[in-house]
Short mmCIF file of C-alpha atoms in Angstrom, two decimals:
data_model
loop_
_atom_site.label_atom_id
_atom_site.label_comp_id
_atom_site.label_asym_id
_atom_site.label_seq_id
_atom_site.Cartn_x
_atom_site.Cartn_y
_atom_site.Cartn_z
CA UNK B 830 0.00 0.00 0.00
CA UNK B 831 1.26 3.46 -0.93
CA UNK B 832 -0.41 6.59 0.29
CA UNK B 833 -0.09 10.35 0.18
CA UNK B 834 -0.74 12.00 3.50
CA UNK B 835 -0.92 15.73 3.81
CA UNK B 836 -1.41 17.54 7.11
CA UNK B 837 -4.50 15.64 8.29
CA UNK B 838 -5.00 13.94 11.63
CA UNK B 839 -7.33 11.27 10.27
CA UNK B 840 -4.57 8.67 9.90
CA UNK B 841 -1.41 10.25 11.26
CA UNK B 842 1.53 8.11 10.11
CA UNK B 843 3.75 9.60 12.81
CA UNK B 844 1.48 8.10 15.50
CA UNK B 845 1.34 4.54 14.11
CA UNK B 846 2.61 2.14 16.76
CA UNK B 847 2.64 4.88 19.39
CA UNK B 848 2.96 3.68 22.99
CA UNK B 849 0.53 5.60 25.15
CA UNK B 850 1.59 6.82 28.59
CA UNK B 851 -0.12 8.87 31.32
CA UNK B 852 0.60 9.81 34.94
CA UNK B 853 0.29 7.16 37.63
CA UNK B 854 -3.20 6.49 39.03
CA UNK B 855 -3.75 7.45 42.69
CA UNK B 856 -3.77 3.81 43.74
CA UNK B 857 -1.85 1.10 41.90
CA UNK B 858 -2.01 -2.68 41.82
CA UNK B 859 1.69 -3.01 41.03
CA UNK B 860 1.09 -4.04 37.41
CA UNK B 861 2.16 -2.08 34.35
CA UNK B 862 0.16 -1.68 31.14
CA UNK B 863 1.57 -1.08 27.66
CA UNK B 864 -0.82 -0.07 24.85
CA UNK B 865 0.31 0.38 21.26
CA UNK B 866 -2.14 1.72 18.66
CA UNK B 867 -2.47 1.55 14.88
CA UNK B 868 -4.97 2.97 12.41
CA UNK B 869 -7.32 5.93 12.55
CA UNK B 870 -8.26 8.45 15.21
CA UNK B 871 -11.01 6.13 16.45
CA UNK B 872 -8.43 3.52 17.47
CA UNK B 873 -6.36 6.03 19.39
CA UNK B 874 -9.51 7.31 21.11
CA UNK B 875 -10.42 3.71 22.00
CA UNK B 876 -6.98 3.22 23.57
CA UNK B 877 -7.77 6.15 25.85
CA UNK B 878 -10.98 4.36 26.93
CA UNK B 879 -9.06 1.12 27.58
CA UNK B 880 -6.45 2.96 29.64
CA UNK B 881 -9.19 4.65 31.67
CA UNK B 882 -10.90 1.33 32.43
CA UNK B 883 -7.67 -0.39 33.49
CA UNK B 884 -6.24 2.56 35.42
CA UNK B 885 -9.42 2.43 37.51
CA UNK B 886 -8.26 -1.10 38.36
CA UNK B 887 -4.86 0.21 39.47
CA UNK B 888 -2.78 -0.38 36.34
CA UNK B 889 0.07 2.02 35.64
CA UNK B 890 0.98 2.78 32.01
CA UNK B 891 4.50 2.36 30.63
CA UNK B 892 6.14 3.29 27.35
CA UNK B 893 8.41 0.22 27.38
CA UNK B 894 6.85 -3.18 26.76
CA UNK B 895 9.88 -4.92 28.34
CA UNK B 896 8.63 -3.50 31.67
CA UNK B 897 4.97 -4.35 31.13
CA UNK B 898 2.85 -7.02 32.80
CA UNK B 899 0.02 -6.55 30.30
CA UNK B 900 0.71 -5.66 26.63
CA UNK B 901 -2.09 -4.68 24.26
CA UNK B 902 -1.93 -3.79 20.59
CA UNK B 903 -4.93 -1.87 19.28
CA UNK B 904 -5.37 -2.96 15.70
CA UNK B 905 -6.57 -1.72 12.33
CA UNK B 906 -7.98 -4.03 9.65
CA UNK B 907 -8.53 -1.48 6.89
CA UNK B 908 -5.36 -2.18 4.92
CA UNK B 909 -3.35 -5.36 4.46
CA UNK B 910 -0.05 -3.79 5.46
CA UNK B 911 -1.54 -2.78 8.84
CA UNK B 912 -2.22 -6.44 9.59
CA UNK B 913 1.31 -7.39 8.63
CA UNK B 914 2.74 -4.73 10.92
CA UNK B 915 0.64 -5.99 13.83
CA UNK B 916 1.58 -9.63 13.26
CA UNK B 917 5.29 -8.75 13.16
CA UNK B 918 4.89 -6.72 16.35
CA UNK B 919 3.17 -9.60 18.13
CA UNK B 920 6.11 -11.86 17.30
CA UNK B 921 8.41 -9.33 18.99
CA UNK B 922 6.18 -9.36 22.08
CA UNK B 923 6.21 -13.17 21.98
CA UNK B 924 10.01 -13.25 22.22
CA UNK B 925 9.90 -11.06 25.35
CA UNK B 926 7.20 -13.21 26.87
CA UNK B 927 9.44 -16.29 26.69
CA UNK B 928 11.66 -14.72 29.34
CA UNK B 929 8.66 -13.28 31.22
CA UNK B 930 5.99 -16.02 31.32
CA UNK B 931 3.51 -14.04 33.39
CA UNK B 932 3.18 -11.33 30.74
CA UNK B 933 -0.33 -11.05 29.25
CA UNK B 934 -0.41 -10.21 25.53
CA UNK B 935 -3.65 -9.16 23.86
CA UNK B 936 -5.13 -7.84 20.64
CA UNK B 937 -7.80 -5.14 20.79
CA UNK B 938 -9.99 -3.57 18.15
CA UNK B 939 -10.76 -4.18 14.53
CA UNK B 940 -8.71 -7.33 13.87
CA UNK B 941 -10.13 -9.11 16.89
CA UNK B 942 -13.21 -10.79 15.39
CA UNK B 943 -11.69 -11.77 12.06
CA UNK B 944 -8.36 -13.11 13.27
CA UNK B 945 -9.17 -14.41 16.75
CA UNK B 946 -8.74 -18.08 15.79
CA UNK B 947 -5.39 -17.44 14.06
CA UNK B 948 -3.96 -15.34 16.87
CA UNK B 949 -5.16 -17.62 19.69
CA UNK B 950 -5.22 -21.16 18.38
CA UNK B 951 -3.09 -21.42 15.25
CA UNK B 952 -0.22 -19.02 15.83
CA UNK B 953 -0.47 -18.87 19.66
CA UNK B 954 0.60 -15.23 19.60
CA UNK B 955 -1.83 -13.84 22.19
CA UNK B 956 -3.68 -14.62 25.42
CA UNK B 957 -6.56 -12.15 25.05
CA UNK B 958 -8.64 -11.04 22.06
CA UNK B 959 -11.10 -8.20 22.68
CA UNK B 960 -13.40 -6.49 20.19
CA UNK B 961 -14.15 -2.75 20.23
CA UNK B 962 -17.46 -3.16 22.10
CA UNK B 963 -16.07 -5.34 24.91
CA UNK B 964 -13.51 -3.13 26.63
CA UNK B 965 -15.51 -3.01 29.87
CA UNK B 966 -14.86 -6.75 30.17
CA UNK B 967 -11.05 -6.35 30.13
CA UNK B 968 -10.46 -6.67 33.92
CA UNK B 969 -12.35 -9.98 33.97
CA UNK B 970 -10.59 -11.23 30.82
CA UNK B 971 -7.16 -10.41 32.24
CA UNK B 972 -8.15 -12.25 35.42
CA UNK B 973 -9.07 -15.30 33.38
CA UNK B 974 -5.63 -15.29 31.73
CA UNK B 975 -3.98 -14.93 35.14
CA UNK B 976 -5.73 -18.19 36.07
CA UNK B 977 -4.18 -19.95 33.06
CA UNK B 978 -6.94 -19.70 30.44
CA UNK B 979 -7.21 -17.91 27.12
CA UNK B 980 -9.84 -15.15 26.99
CA UNK B 981 -12.00 -13.83 24.15
CA UNK B 982 -14.82 -11.32 23.88
CA UNK B 983 -15.53 -10.03 20.40
CA UNK B 984 -19.29 -9.60 20.76
CA UNK B 985 -20.59 -6.52 18.98
CA UNK B 986 -23.20 -4.35 20.66
CA UNK B 987 -26.10 -2.25 19.43
CA UNK B 988 -25.95 -0.06 22.54
CA UNK B 989 -22.34 0.37 23.73
CA UNK B 990 -20.99 3.91 23.33
CA UNK B 991 -18.81 4.19 26.49
CA UNK B 992 -20.66 7.43 27.18
CA UNK B 993 -20.08 7.20 30.96
CA UNK B 994 -16.31 6.66 30.69
CA UNK B 995 -14.16 9.76 30.80
CA UNK B 996 -11.13 8.80 28.69
CA UNK B 997 -7.67 9.54 29.96
CA UNK B 998 -5.74 11.73 27.52
CA UNK B 999 -2.79 9.68 26.38
CA UNK B 1000 0.39 11.45 25.22
CA UNK B 1001 -1.70 14.61 25.12
CA UNK B 1002 -0.36 18.07 24.44
CA UNK B 1003 -3.09 19.39 26.74
CA UNK B 1004 -4.43 21.52 23.86
CA UNK B 1005 -6.26 19.22 21.41
CA UNK B 1006 -8.35 16.11 22.10
CA UNK B 1007 -10.68 13.65 20.36
CA UNK B 1008 -14.24 12.89 21.45
CA UNK B 1009 -16.06 9.85 20.07
CA UNK B 1010 -19.69 10.75 19.35
CA UNK B 1011 -20.78 7.45 17.79
CA UNK B 1012 -19.59 3.95 17.07
CA UNK B 1013 -19.99 1.48 14.23
CA UNK B 1014 -21.18 2.02 10.68
CA UNK B 1015 -24.31 1.15 8.67
CA UNK B 1016 -22.77 2.00 5.28
CA UNK B 1017 -21.95 -1.30 3.62
CA UNK B 1018 -19.27 -0.03 1.25
CA UNK B 1019 -18.17 -3.08 -0.70
CA UNK B 1020 -14.44 -2.54 -0.01
CA UNK B 1021 -14.71 -1.87 3.75
CA UNK B 1022 -14.51 -4.15 6.79
CA UNK B 1023 -15.63 -1.57 9.38
CA UNK B 1024 -19.31 -2.66 9.60
CA UNK B 1025 -18.08 -6.20 10.38
CA UNK B 1026 -15.38 -5.17 12.87
CA UNK B 1027 -17.15 -2.29 14.65
CA UNK B 1028 -20.78 -3.30 14.28
CA UNK B 1029 -23.92 -1.31 13.65
CA UNK B 1030 -24.10 2.43 14.00
CA UNK B 1031 -25.20 3.90 17.33
CA UNK B 1032 -24.97 7.47 18.58
CA UNK B 1033 -23.82 8.54 22.02
CA UNK B 1034 -26.15 10.78 24.01
CA UNK B 1035 -25.41 14.47 23.33
CA UNK B 1036 -25.34 15.54 26.96
CA UNK B 1037 -22.38 13.27 27.77
CA UNK B 1038 -20.58 14.61 24.69
CA UNK B 1039 -21.13 18.23 25.74
CA UNK B 1040 -20.10 17.41 29.31
CA UNK B 1041 -16.86 15.80 28.09
CA UNK B 1042 -16.10 18.78 25.84
CA UNK B 1043 -16.84 21.25 28.65
CA UNK B 1044 -14.61 19.31 31.05
CA UNK B 1045 -11.78 19.39 28.52
CA UNK B 1046 -12.20 23.14 28.03
CA UNK B 1047 -12.25 23.71 31.81
CA UNK B 1048 -8.96 21.76 32.00
CA UNK B 1049 -7.33 24.05 29.43
CA UNK B 1050 -7.95 22.21 26.15
CA UNK B 1051 -8.70 24.55 23.25
CA UNK B 1052 -9.71 22.18 20.44
CA UNK B 1053 -11.86 19.04 20.23
CA UNK B 1054 -12.41 16.80 17.24
CA UNK B 1055 -15.76 14.98 17.17
CA UNK B 1056 -15.18 11.47 15.83
CA UNK B 1057 -17.37 8.95 14.05
CA UNK B 1058 -17.19 6.67 11.03
CA UNK B 1059 -19.89 8.89 9.55
CA UNK B 1060 -20.59 11.88 11.79
CA UNK B 1061 -23.32 13.27 9.53
CA UNK B 1062 -25.55 10.30 10.30
CA UNK B 1063 -25.37 11.04 14.05
CA UNK B 1064 -28.89 10.88 15.46
CA UNK B 1065 -29.97 10.50 19.06
CA UNK B 1066 -33.48 10.03 20.41
CA UNK B 1067 -34.40 10.18 24.09
CA UNK B 1068 -35.98 7.06 25.55
CA UNK B 1069 -37.89 6.39 28.74
CA UNK B 1070 -36.51 8.33 31.69
CA UNK B 1071 -34.28 10.42 29.39
CA UNK B 1072 -37.32 11.74 27.57
CA UNK B 1073 -38.96 12.78 30.84
CA UNK B 1074 -35.81 14.43 32.18
CA UNK B 1075 -35.05 16.78 29.28
CA UNK B 1076 -36.81 19.16 26.94
CA UNK B 1077 -34.69 17.83 24.07
CA UNK B 1078 -35.87 14.52 22.67
CA UNK B 1079 -33.97 14.40 19.34
CA UNK B 1080 -30.57 15.65 18.24
CA UNK B 1081 -28.98 15.46 14.78
CA UNK B 1082 -25.38 16.24 13.91
CA UNK B 1083 -25.98 19.91 13.07
CA UNK B 1084 -27.66 20.39 16.45
CA UNK B 1085 -24.87 18.54 18.27
CA UNK B 1086 -22.25 20.73 16.56
CA UNK B 1087 -24.05 23.81 17.81
CA UNK B 1088 -24.37 22.43 21.35
CA UNK B 1089 -20.61 21.88 21.53
CA UNK B 1090 -19.79 25.21 19.85
CA UNK B 1091 -21.85 27.09 22.43
CA UNK B 1092 -19.62 25.88 25.30
CA UNK B 1093 -17.25 28.77 24.55
CA UNK B 1094 -16.16 30.77 21.51
CA UNK B 1095 -12.58 29.94 22.64
CA UNK B 1096 -13.12 26.20 22.14
CA UNK B 1097 -12.38 25.24 18.55
CA UNK B 1098 -14.41 22.40 17.01
CA UNK B 1099 -13.41 19.94 14.27
CA UNK B 1100 -15.11 16.74 13.11
CA UNK B 1101 -14.35 13.66 11.04
CA UNK B 1102 -15.49 11.86 8.93
CA UNK B 1103 -18.35 13.10 6.71
CA UNK B 1104 -20.18 10.96 4.14
CA UNK B 1105 -21.23 12.61 0.86
CA UNK B 1106 -24.68 11.01 1.00
CA UNK B 1107 -25.44 12.49 4.45
CA UNK B 1108 -23.80 15.90 4.78
CA UNK B 1109 -26.59 18.48 4.82
CA UNK B 1110 -26.92 22.18 4.17
CA UNK B 1111 -28.04 22.45 7.82
CA UNK B 1112 -24.58 21.31 8.94
CA UNK B 1113 -22.93 23.79 6.57
CA UNK B 1114 -25.07 26.68 7.79
CA UNK B 1115 -24.31 25.73 11.41
CA UNK B 1116 -20.61 25.84 10.59
CA UNK B 1117 -21.12 29.25 9.03
CA UNK B 1118 -22.89 30.64 12.12
CA UNK B 1119 -20.12 29.74 14.55
CA UNK B 1120 -16.62 31.10 14.08
CA UNK B 1121 -15.19 28.42 16.41
CA UNK B 1122 -16.31 25.54 14.16
CA UNK B 1123 -13.37 25.06 11.83
CA UNK B 1124 -14.07 25.52 8.14
CA UNK B 1125 -12.70 22.17 7.12
CA UNK B 1126 -14.50 19.03 5.91
CA UNK B 1127 -13.07 15.61 5.17
CA UNK B 1128 -15.36 14.33 2.40
CA UNK B 1129 -14.15 10.99 0.97
CA UNK B 1130 -14.94 10.62 -2.74
CA UNK B 1131 -13.15 7.25 -3.28
CA UNK B 1132 -13.70 7.49 -7.07
CA UNK B 1133 -14.76 10.13 -9.56
CA UNK B 1134 -16.67 7.64 -11.71
CA UNK B 1135 -20.33 6.76 -11.12
CA UNK B 1136 -20.05 3.12 -12.20
CA UNK B 1137 -17.16 2.49 -9.82
CA UNK B 1138 -19.01 4.31 -7.03
CA UNK B 1139 -21.96 1.97 -7.59
CA UNK B 1140 -19.67 -1.07 -7.42
CA UNK B 1141 -18.27 0.36 -4.19
CA UNK B 1142 -21.85 0.71 -2.89
CA UNK B 1143 -21.20 4.33 -1.98
CA UNK B 1144 -24.89 5.24 -2.62
CA UNK B 1145 -24.09 8.48 -4.46
CA UNK B 1146 -22.86 9.23 -7.95
CA UNK B 1147 -20.43 11.72 -9.46
CA UNK B 1148 -23.07 14.42 -9.89
CA UNK B 1149 -24.30 14.11 -6.27
CA UNK B 1150 -20.78 14.50 -4.95
CA UNK B 1151 -20.15 17.56 -7.11
CA UNK B 1152 -23.44 19.03 -5.86
CA UNK B 1153 -22.26 18.65 -2.26
CA UNK B 1154 -18.95 20.32 -3.11
CA UNK B 1155 -20.84 23.16 -4.79
CA UNK B 1156 -22.94 23.59 -1.63
CA UNK B 1157 -19.81 23.77 0.54
CA UNK B 1158 -18.24 26.37 -1.78
CA UNK B 1159 -21.48 28.40 -1.82
CA UNK B 1160 -22.22 28.37 1.93
CA UNK B 1161 -18.61 28.26 3.22
CA UNK B 1162 -16.45 29.90 0.54
CA UNK B 1163 -13.18 29.52 2.46
CA UNK B 1164 -13.75 25.93 3.59
CA UNK B 1165 -10.92 23.43 3.20
CA UNK B 1166 -11.88 20.06 1.72
CA UNK B 1167 -9.87 16.85 1.97
CA UNK B 1168 -10.69 13.39 0.67
CA UNK B 1169 -9.90 9.68 0.35
CA UNK B 1170 -9.30 8.11 -3.06
CA UNK B 1171 -8.97 4.41 -3.89
CA UNK B 1172 -7.29 3.69 -7.20
CA UNK B 1173 -7.37 0.41 -9.08
CA UNK B 1174 -10.71 -0.80 -7.72
CA UNK B 1175 -12.16 -3.91 -9.37
CA UNK B 1176 -12.65 -3.49 -13.16
CA UNK B 1177 -11.69 0.23 -13.14
CA UNK B 1178 -10.91 1.28 -16.73
CA UNK B 1179 -8.44 3.92 -17.85
CA UNK B 1180 -11.31 6.26 -18.76
CA UNK B 1181 -12.80 5.82 -15.26
CA UNK B 1182 -9.43 6.59 -13.72
CA UNK B 1183 -9.36 9.79 -15.79
CA UNK B 1184 -12.74 10.74 -14.29
CA UNK B 1185 -11.16 10.53 -10.83
CA UNK B 1186 -8.41 12.88 -12.00
CA UNK B 1187 -11.01 15.26 -13.45
CA UNK B 1188 -12.91 15.20 -10.12
CA UNK B 1189 -9.69 16.24 -8.42
CA UNK B 1190 -9.38 19.12 -10.88
CA UNK B 1191 -13.00 20.11 -10.15
CA UNK B 1192 -12.59 20.19 -6.35
CA UNK B 1193 -8.87 20.98 -5.97
CA UNK B 1194 -8.63 19.24 -2.60
CA UNK B 1195 -6.52 20.77 0.14
CA UNK B 1196 -5.32 17.36 1.33
CA UNK B 1197 -5.82 13.73 0.35
CA UNK B 1198 -5.31 10.14 1.40
CA UNK B 1199 -4.71 8.07 -1.71
CA UNK B 1200 -4.64 4.28 -1.65
CA UNK B 1201 -4.12 1.38 -3.97
CA UNK B 1202 -7.10 -0.96 -3.65
CA UNK B 1203 -6.29 -3.99 -1.52
CA UNK B 1204 -8.91 -6.70 -1.14
CA UNK B 1205 -10.08 -7.25 2.44
CA UNK B 1206 -11.41 -10.72 3.33
CA UNK B 1207 -15.09 -10.84 4.21
CA UNK B 1208 -16.11 -7.72 2.31
CA UNK B 1209 -18.71 -7.71 -0.47
CA UNK B 1210 -16.00 -6.85 -3.02
CA UNK B 1211 -13.92 -9.86 -1.95
CA UNK B 1212 -16.94 -12.16 -2.28
CA UNK B 1213 -18.46 -10.79 -5.49
CA UNK B 1214 -15.83 -8.88 -7.48
CA UNK B 1215 -12.50 -9.77 -9.02
CA UNK B 1216 -9.42 -7.77 -8.02
CA UNK B 1217 -8.36 -7.67 -11.66
CA UNK B 1218 -6.26 -4.53 -12.09
CA UNK B 1219 -2.53 -5.38 -12.46
CA UNK B 1220 -0.34 -4.05 -9.66
CA UNK B 1221 1.84 -2.02 -12.03
CA UNK B 1222 -1.29 -0.29 -13.42
CA UNK B 1223 -2.50 0.48 -9.89
CA UNK B 1224 0.87 1.98 -8.99
CA UNK B 1225 1.03 4.09 -12.14
CA UNK B 1226 -2.50 5.42 -11.56
CA UNK B 1227 -1.69 6.16 -7.93
CA UNK B 1228 1.41 8.06 -9.00
CA UNK B 1229 -0.69 10.23 -11.30
CA UNK B 1230 -3.17 10.92 -8.50
CA UNK B 1231 -0.38 11.79 -6.06
CA UNK B 1232 1.25 14.17 -8.54
CA UNK B 1233 -2.03 15.97 -9.10
CA UNK B 1234 -2.73 16.19 -5.37
CA UNK B 1235 0.67 17.76 -4.70
CA UNK B 1236 -0.16 20.36 -7.32
CA UNK B 1237 -3.58 21.09 -5.80
CA UNK B 1238 -2.31 21.18 -2.21
CA UNK B 1239 0.33 23.71 -3.20
CA UNK B 1240 -2.28 25.72 -5.11
CA UNK B 1241 -4.55 25.95 -2.05
CA UNK B 1242 -1.66 27.03 0.18
CA UNK B 1243 -0.50 29.66 -2.32
CA UNK B 1244 -3.97 31.21 -2.15
CA UNK B 1245 -3.34 31.96 1.54
CA UNK B 1246 -0.10 33.93 0.97
CA UNK B 1247 -0.66 37.56 1.98
CA UNK B 1248 -3.70 36.69 4.13
CA UNK B 1249 -4.10 36.61 7.90
CA UNK B 1250 -5.01 33.25 9.43
CA UNK B 1251 -6.00 32.44 13.01
CA UNK B 1252 -3.87 29.65 14.43
CA UNK B 1253 -4.12 27.62 17.62
CA UNK B 1254 -0.50 27.26 18.77
CA UNK B 1255 0.20 23.58 19.42
CA UNK B 1256 3.91 23.80 20.29
CA UNK B 1257 7.34 24.06 18.71
CA UNK B 1258 7.75 23.15 15.06
CA UNK B 1259 9.40 19.83 14.29
CA UNK B 1260 12.49 21.49 12.83
CA UNK B 1261 13.29 24.25 15.31
CA UNK B 1262 12.49 25.50 18.79
CA UNK B 1263 12.83 29.00 17.36
CA UNK B 1264 9.46 28.47 15.64
CA UNK B 1265 5.98 27.59 16.80
CA UNK B 1266 3.46 25.63 14.75
CA UNK B 1267 -0.30 25.28 14.69
CA UNK B 1268 -3.17 24.73 12.32
CA UNK B 1269 -5.38 27.16 10.52
CA UNK B 1270 -9.16 26.83 10.36
CA UNK B 1271 -8.66 24.94 7.09
CA UNK B 1272 -6.30 22.47 8.84
CA UNK B 1273 -3.17 23.76 7.10
CA UNK B 1274 0.02 23.63 9.14
CA UNK B 1275 1.39 27.11 9.88
CA UNK B 1276 4.93 27.83 11.13
CA UNK B 1277 5.99 31.19 12.59
CA UNK B 1278 8.72 32.60 14.88
CA UNK B 1279 8.48 32.27 18.66
CA UNK B 1280 7.69 35.58 20.34
CA UNK B 1281 7.39 36.40 24.08
CA UNK B 1282 3.65 37.08 23.94
CA UNK B 1283 2.89 33.79 22.14
CA UNK B 1284 2.26 30.60 24.13
CA UNK B 1285 1.12 27.06 23.22
CA UNK B 1286 -2.61 26.70 23.81
CA UNK B 1287 -3.38 30.27 22.77
CA UNK B 1288 -4.55 31.72 19.47
CA UNK B 1289 -2.41 33.89 17.21
CA UNK B 1290 -3.17 35.88 14.09
CA UNK B 1291 -0.49 35.04 11.55
CA UNK B 1292 0.28 36.95 8.37
CA UNK B 1293 1.21 34.31 5.78
CA UNK B 1294 4.33 35.45 3.94
CA UNK B 1295 5.14 32.35 1.89
CA UNK B 1296 4.49 28.63 1.66
CA UNK B 1297 6.16 25.34 0.87
CA UNK B 1298 4.24 22.53 -0.82
CA UNK B 1299 2.80 21.50 2.58
CA UNK B 1300 3.22 24.37 5.06
CA UNK B 1301 2.30 28.03 5.47
CA UNK B 1302 5.09 30.25 6.83
CA UNK B 1303 4.48 33.66 8.35
CA UNK B 1304 4.73 35.94 11.36
CA UNK B 1305 2.53 37.09 14.20
CA UNK B 1306 0.82 40.45 13.80
#
């Protein structure tokens, strides 16, 4: 798999395999926990939930698995290379366990259901396999392993949202944080395993979301990202006692966005991911009404050709997608748009590939994640369609897409030269402690000199003086 990743937090390559560490809990049980995460923001947010559950049991986190009593790897099943990375990592853990027999090794998340038999019974790589809806059961499962048994819980739930668990903030900068607003997915895209690994879609109650965001703001956080596989399909309805206790009985995503935005104009709001079939003008108008909702939308297109979109079961066509882009440009003229593109999907012709390139020219995306299609076992595409595009053709098409995206990303950044952008300072730039960095409303990385009145966690107005192909460079005004 080859991909182009440009300044987006959706799948941050720098965080892949990150070991997550927080301060000691007030009371400890003498055991150390190591959690390593792969994949998207949702997986990293889930690791925070797992850490919270186990720290309540007295576990202390560590960044070194050689010191750990319990080692978990939170997995991603979206791409084949992610599975290979996880399997190789488990073999490294296995070698440590030979000299430390009491160590518990487990797999969490999206690989759990599909590969539980291989990991547990065939390859004997792990002691515990836990699906994304079963994290509350972890203390009992670890106890079962301590008694000499293997432990599995991969049951998917129609209700679990972990709404009552306040996640610890792992490796946090104390400025930005993720909040899961829903779990699962009902969109049966033919190439995707998520509905099978994360279950059906269910939305968390809005009051717990607002309470979590308010708590973060009170603790000094200045930006939250609302997470879901498809945030635009968020819908909550009060039931039973909830309905009697509140005047609000239904909340959609636009209304939730507004509820979070109203916490404070100093709390910046982002969200990911949107689905082209569900994003509404109501959401766009809500974004327009509130200056603290960032003008940035991740809107995966996957393909620019209607026939391929139908084979992918995306439930929209080329014209629908272009209509949604037109609505964004009309209602939010300065909005940044990023996307996902899969090249070389089953039976894709050269002419259909050209339509993807022409869609890129139409939108001129700010950022993109571009992937070669890789067949995932259990999906509709794997069962019904033939992965018939030669690898060299896929790679050549991907190269053309990547070249075009570099051109468009640079074009969008050049448009900002000479303008003033508001930036939330996240810390020092990667290259120098003489410069700070932060992101604009449109999610572009901005670098500017350190000055005495500027501090991480505060906002700065930056005059953009120039840009590279991926970064805005300027000075505070």
